[in-house]
């Protein structure tokens, strides 16, 4: 089984249902993370936050699931980015002082340096989680193949 760069990056989604699941996951995780922080289900401990732990965990779990399904590394990156962006949206749009206008808060949320920083985090975390998910899938398939072979080896 040869791995092709296109399959690793974009996945080998053979069914329409799998493609839709890959497309739907990032917006769902964005909304889920945003709502969890907005409702104080997830909280930031305070101080300077370089990596929101709960958002990162949601993104890692999503990217690992993407890796397990072999849906593509790009999907894993976007999934992780969406979860991190959900926390950032809550921070800038809802948690800032009401003395700042909504336009000021939206401009702060859309600052390129912050978005790029989240992108770098998403690349690192998404890649590691994707690899973990892909390794789990490979291990499970080998275990299943060994269990079905007649000689047990």
Tab-separated table of C-alpha atoms in Angstrom:
chain	number	residue	atom	x	y	z
A	1	UNK	CA	0.000	0.000	0.000
A	2	UNK	CA	1.781	3.114	-1.211
A	3	UNK	CA	0.987	6.443	0.403
A	4	UNK	CA	0.494	9.309	-1.976
A	5	UNK	CA	0.982	12.910	-0.892
A	6	UNK	CA	-2.489	13.852	-2.108
A	7	UNK	CA	-4.103	11.110	-0.001
A	8	UNK	CA	-2.138	12.118	3.083
A	9	UNK	CA	-2.979	15.807	2.723
A	10	UNK	CA	-6.551	15.623	1.430
A	11	UNK	CA	-7.578	12.137	2.452
A	12	UNK	CA	-9.099	9.352	0.492
A	13	UNK	CA	-12.777	9.986	1.079
A	14	UNK	CA	-14.528	7.479	-1.119
A	15	UNK	CA	-18.082	8.094	0.044
A	16	UNK	CA	-20.091	11.268	0.057
A	17	UNK	CA	-20.992	10.777	3.719
A	18	UNK	CA	-17.309	10.727	4.745
A	19	UNK	CA	-16.640	13.896	2.729
A	20	UNK	CA	-19.539	15.692	4.389
A	21	UNK	CA	-18.357	14.611	7.826
A	22	UNK	CA	-14.906	16.020	7.075
A	23	UNK	CA	-16.386	19.324	5.916
A	24	UNK	CA	-18.842	19.594	8.813
A	25	UNK	CA	-16.404	18.844	11.632
A	26	UNK	CA	-14.477	22.168	11.751
A	27	UNK	CA	-17.546	24.458	11.954
A	28	UNK	CA	-19.121	22.161	14.534
A	29	UNK	CA	-15.985	22.273	16.697
A	30	UNK	CA	-15.776	26.069	16.292
A	31	UNK	CA	-19.353	26.521	17.514
A	32	UNK	CA	-18.929	23.924	20.270
A	33	UNK	CA	-15.751	25.536	21.595
A	34	UNK	CA	-17.153	29.058	21.303
A	35	UNK	CA	-20.327	28.056	23.160
A	36	UNK	CA	-18.403	26.156	25.849
A	37	UNK	CA	-16.259	29.194	26.624
A	38	UNK	CA	-19.214	31.585	26.377
A	39	UNK	CA	-21.239	29.477	28.836
A	40	UNK	CA	-18.229	29.027	31.153
A	41	UNK	CA	-18.133	25.277	30.644
A	42	UNK	CA	-14.511	25.846	29.628
A	43	UNK	CA	-12.499	28.538	31.384
A	44	UNK	CA	-9.140	30.162	30.934
A	45	UNK	CA	-7.116	30.169	34.142
A	46	UNK	CA	-6.008	33.778	33.668
A	47	UNK	CA	-2.856	35.664	32.899
A	48	UNK	CA	-1.231	35.506	29.498
A	49	UNK	CA	-2.632	32.539	27.604
A	50	UNK	CA	-0.551	31.211	24.722
A	51	UNK	CA	-2.539	28.008	24.335
A	52	UNK	CA	-6.091	27.591	25.577
A	53	UNK	CA	-5.970	24.088	27.022
A	54	UNK	CA	-9.613	23.134	26.579
A	55	UNK	CA	-9.781	24.425	23.001
A	56	UNK	CA	-6.534	22.620	22.217
A	57	UNK	CA	-7.920	19.393	23.674
A	58	UNK	CA	-11.084	19.664	21.581
A	59	UNK	CA	-8.970	20.299	18.485
A	60	UNK	CA	-6.623	17.416	19.272
A	61	UNK	CA	-9.501	14.971	19.735
A	62	UNK	CA	-11.062	16.149	16.469
A	63	UNK	CA	-7.772	15.892	14.575
A	64	UNK	CA	-7.083	12.434	16.013
A	65	UNK	CA	-10.515	11.327	14.808
A	66	UNK	CA	-9.689	12.761	11.372
A	67	UNK	CA	-6.411	10.806	11.407
A	68	UNK	CA	-8.207	7.633	12.435
A	69	UNK	CA	-10.602	8.043	9.518
A	70	UNK	CA	-7.713	9.007	7.181
A	71	UNK	CA	-9.653	12.086	6.090
A	72	UNK	CA	-6.512	14.118	5.385
A	73	UNK	CA	-3.930	16.161	7.196
A	74	UNK	CA	-5.379	19.430	5.889
A	75	UNK	CA	-8.724	18.538	7.478
A	76	UNK	CA	-6.915	17.834	10.761
A	77	UNK	CA	-5.211	21.240	10.619
A	78	UNK	CA	-8.470	23.055	9.859
A	79	UNK	CA	-10.274	21.118	12.592
A	80	UNK	CA	-7.686	22.072	15.200
A	81	UNK	CA	-7.635	25.672	13.951
A	82	UNK	CA	-11.423	25.917	14.216
A	83	UNK	CA	-11.408	24.786	17.852
A	84	UNK	CA	-8.664	27.258	18.759
A	85	UNK	CA	-10.462	29.995	16.830
A	86	UNK	CA	-13.631	29.324	18.847
A	87	UNK	CA	-11.824	30.230	22.058
A	88	UNK	CA	-10.260	33.266	20.428
A	89	UNK	CA	-13.660	34.447	19.197
A	90	UNK	CA	-15.063	34.179	22.698
A	91	UNK	CA	-12.101	36.046	24.146
A	92	UNK	CA	-12.191	38.940	21.705
A	93	UNK	CA	-15.911	39.218	20.993
A	94	UNK	CA	-17.516	38.384	24.337
A	95	UNK	CA	-14.901	38.684	27.073
A	96	UNK	CA	-13.471	42.095	26.228
A	97	UNK	CA	-14.570	45.220	28.048
A	98	UNK	CA	-17.914	46.611	26.899
A	99	UNK	CA	-16.227	50.011	26.562
A	100	UNK	CA	-14.681	48.743	23.323
A	101	UNK	CA	-16.988	48.879	20.328
A	102	UNK	CA	-17.931	45.692	18.517
A	103	UNK	CA	-15.905	46.879	15.518
A	104	UNK	CA	-12.804	47.272	17.736
A	105	UNK	CA	-13.301	43.814	19.210
A	106	UNK	CA	-13.818	42.287	15.748
A	107	UNK	CA	-10.678	44.046	14.481
A	108	UNK	CA	-8.695	42.643	17.409
A	109	UNK	CA	-10.093	39.164	16.698
A	110	UNK	CA	-9.081	39.392	13.025
A	111	UNK	CA	-5.538	40.670	13.602
A	112	UNK	CA	-3.212	38.716	11.300
A	113	UNK	CA	-0.562	38.072	13.938
A	114	UNK	CA	-3.063	36.380	16.245
A	115	UNK	CA	-4.563	34.338	13.432
A	116	UNK	CA	-1.117	33.232	12.254
A	117	UNK	CA	-0.142	32.287	15.813
A	118	UNK	CA	-3.256	30.112	16.084
A	119	UNK	CA	-2.368	28.624	12.692
A	120	UNK	CA	1.082	27.599	13.880
A	121	UNK	CA	-0.430	26.007	16.977
A	122	UNK	CA	-2.968	24.215	14.780
A	123	UNK	CA	-0.246	22.908	12.456
A	124	UNK	CA	1.760	21.447	15.327
A	125	UNK	CA	-1.127	20.058	17.381
A	126	UNK	CA	-3.110	18.907	14.353
A	127	UNK	CA	-0.154	17.051	12.869
A	128	UNK	CA	0.645	15.256	16.118
A	129	UNK	CA	-2.999	14.344	16.712
A	130	UNK	CA	-3.435	13.183	13.108
A	131	UNK	CA	-0.398	10.926	13.439
A	132	UNK	CA	-1.752	9.511	16.700
A	133	UNK	CA	-5.119	8.785	15.086
A	134	UNK	CA	-3.527	7.245	11.996
A	135	UNK	CA	-1.304	5.026	14.162
A	136	UNK	CA	-4.317	3.898	16.173
A	137	UNK	CA	-6.180	3.054	12.963
A	138	UNK	CA	-3.210	1.121	11.623
A	139	UNK	CA	-2.841	-0.789	14.895
A	140	UNK	CA	-6.545	-1.616	15.004
A	141	UNK	CA	-6.512	-2.838	11.405
A	142	UNK	CA	-3.459	-5.036	12.098
A	143	UNK	CA	-5.108	-6.472	15.187
A	144	UNK	CA	-8.270	-7.171	13.176
A	145	UNK	CA	-6.249	-8.745	10.345
A	146	UNK	CA	-4.377	-10.927	12.836
A	147	UNK	CA	-7.582	-12.015	14.505
A	148	UNK	CA	-9.109	-13.099	11.196
A	149	UNK	CA	-6.084	-14.940	9.833
A	150	UNK	CA	-6.383	-18.721	10.173
A	151	UNK	CA	-2.897	-19.267	11.606
A	152	UNK	CA	-3.198	-16.381	14.101
A	153	UNK	CA	0.066	-14.738	13.042
